Amino acid sequence: MYGNDFPGEDPPGGLLGEVEAAEAALRAAAARDRGAAEPGGDLAAYFAEVVDADQKIEPRDWMPEAYRRTLIRQIAQHAHSEIIGMQPEGNWISRAPSLKRKAILLAKVQDEAGHGLYLYAAAETLGVSRDELVDLLLSGRQKYSSIFNYPTLSWADVGAIGWLVDGAAIVNQVPLCRCSYGPYARAMIRVCKEESFHQRQGYEILHTLAHGTPAQKAMAQDSVDRWWYPSLAMFGPPDGDSTHSAQSMAWKIKRFSNDELRQRFVDMCVGQAEALGLRIPDPELRWNDERQAYDFTEPDYDELMRVIKGNGPCNRQRMEHRRRAHSEGAWVREAAAAYAAKRAVKEKEKVAA
Ligand SMILES: [Fe+2]
Ligand SMILES: [Fe+2]
């Protein structure tokens, strides 16, 4: 039994079923595509109509400047998170307990690099360059998900990250498959399919440890104890304090509030934890019949703000590592640029000949 394969699950078909439904909706919307706005037509009205009809805004279309800026910020921060997120797990590639585990973890970390690339490419369709975005990250003017500022102390943390962190990421990202901006929605469909695999691999690591020796089970429990609340904090501040939500909902970038998604994640995890034989570290966790959902203890939002402001356990280490990797990779970028320039000259000569 794996992460989201539970009978009677909500929603039916699980999160992957929802991704498939979103993909079908995307294809249907593409078939109804009305093309670009009429020249000289009312561009703002066209934008509003496309969004209302659940069609996609494409790079060719006019869009409000604030919509473009919101998307650039969100997609870039998402891309940065994928790239920085490679570090805590990369830490365990050389120490994975078997060749098979090593190969799986390598593939998983490599997927995260791929997610970063799709997302930087999606952001570039909004008229910003990848160089500019990387610069914003390295100079600390754009953020990445605070979860990656926590350390991975044991092998079980690789399992807890897959189950909880990738699990929270999917709950957040499945609704983004229906985002109004076409390139972002399409990138999210592919990303979510891969995240679902990541969640299962983490779940399977924890399942193996939880059914191993008492020391292995204790190691798995310790990981879940440390990663539970930071994972709940991944959904962001509570709705009352969330600054960007209302406008993003109106533009159909965001479909559910932070608190709705957090609740959904908790409800999904309870049965999975039971199947693992591991305890969620929350004495207040109990089913609420009236709400048809679990009551739970909120994460420490003051801690979240401290980590976002740069004072988590690993913020400095993560940024130093990224800056070093970026400068050590300068020769690769130079070589790629030189190759591209040579090819462009050759292409020109071919056309001229
Ligand atoms: Fe990812
Ligand atoms: Fe992932």
PDB file of C-alpha atoms in Angstrom, residues 228-229 263 266-267 270 274 280-297:
ATOM      1  CA  TRP A 228       5.286  17.296  10.560  1.00  0.00           C
ATOM      2  CA  TYR A 229       4.898  20.936  11.631  1.00  0.00           C
ATOM      3  CA  GLN A 263      -6.846  20.848   6.159  1.00  0.00           C
ATOM      4  CA  VAL A 266      -3.960  16.741   7.354  1.00  0.00           C
ATOM      5  CA  ASP A 267      -7.049  14.704   6.419  1.00  0.00           C
ATOM      6  CA  VAL A 270      -4.019  10.623   9.101  1.00  0.00           C
ATOM      7  CA  GLU A 274      -2.022   4.719  10.583  1.00  0.00           C
ATOM      8  CA  ILE A 280       1.499  12.162  13.972  1.00  0.00           C
ATOM      9  CA  PRO A 281       3.021  14.281  16.769  1.00  0.00           C
ATOM     10  CA  ASP A 282      -0.162  16.151  17.673  1.00  0.00           C
ATOM     11  CA  PRO A 283      -2.072  15.301  20.873  1.00  0.00           C
ATOM     12  CA  GLU A 284      -5.003  17.472  19.673  1.00  0.00           C
ATOM     13  CA  LEU A 285      -5.482  15.547  16.436  1.00  0.00           C
ATOM     14  CA  ARG A 286      -9.025  14.127  16.372  1.00  0.00           C
ATOM     15  CA  TRP A 287     -11.943  13.622  14.015  1.00  0.00           C
ATOM     16  CA  ASN A 288     -14.568  16.343  14.137  1.00  0.00           C
ATOM     17  CA  ASP A 289     -17.888  14.868  13.102  1.00  0.00           C
ATOM     18  CA  GLU A 290     -19.550  18.224  12.630  1.00  0.00           C
ATOM     19  CA  ARG A 291     -16.873  19.562  10.286  1.00  0.00           C
ATOM     20  CA  GLN A 292     -16.236  16.140   8.702  1.00  0.00           C
ATOM     21  CA  ALA A 293     -12.513  16.858   9.049  1.00  0.00           C
ATOM     22  CA  TYR A 294      -9.717  16.442  11.578  1.00  0.00           C
ATOM     23  CA  ASP A 295      -9.050  19.065  14.228  1.00  0.00           C
ATOM     24  CA  PHE A 296      -5.325  19.660  14.568  1.00  0.00           C
ATOM     25  CA  THR A 297      -2.716  21.948  16.109  1.00  0.00           C
TER      26      THR A 297
END
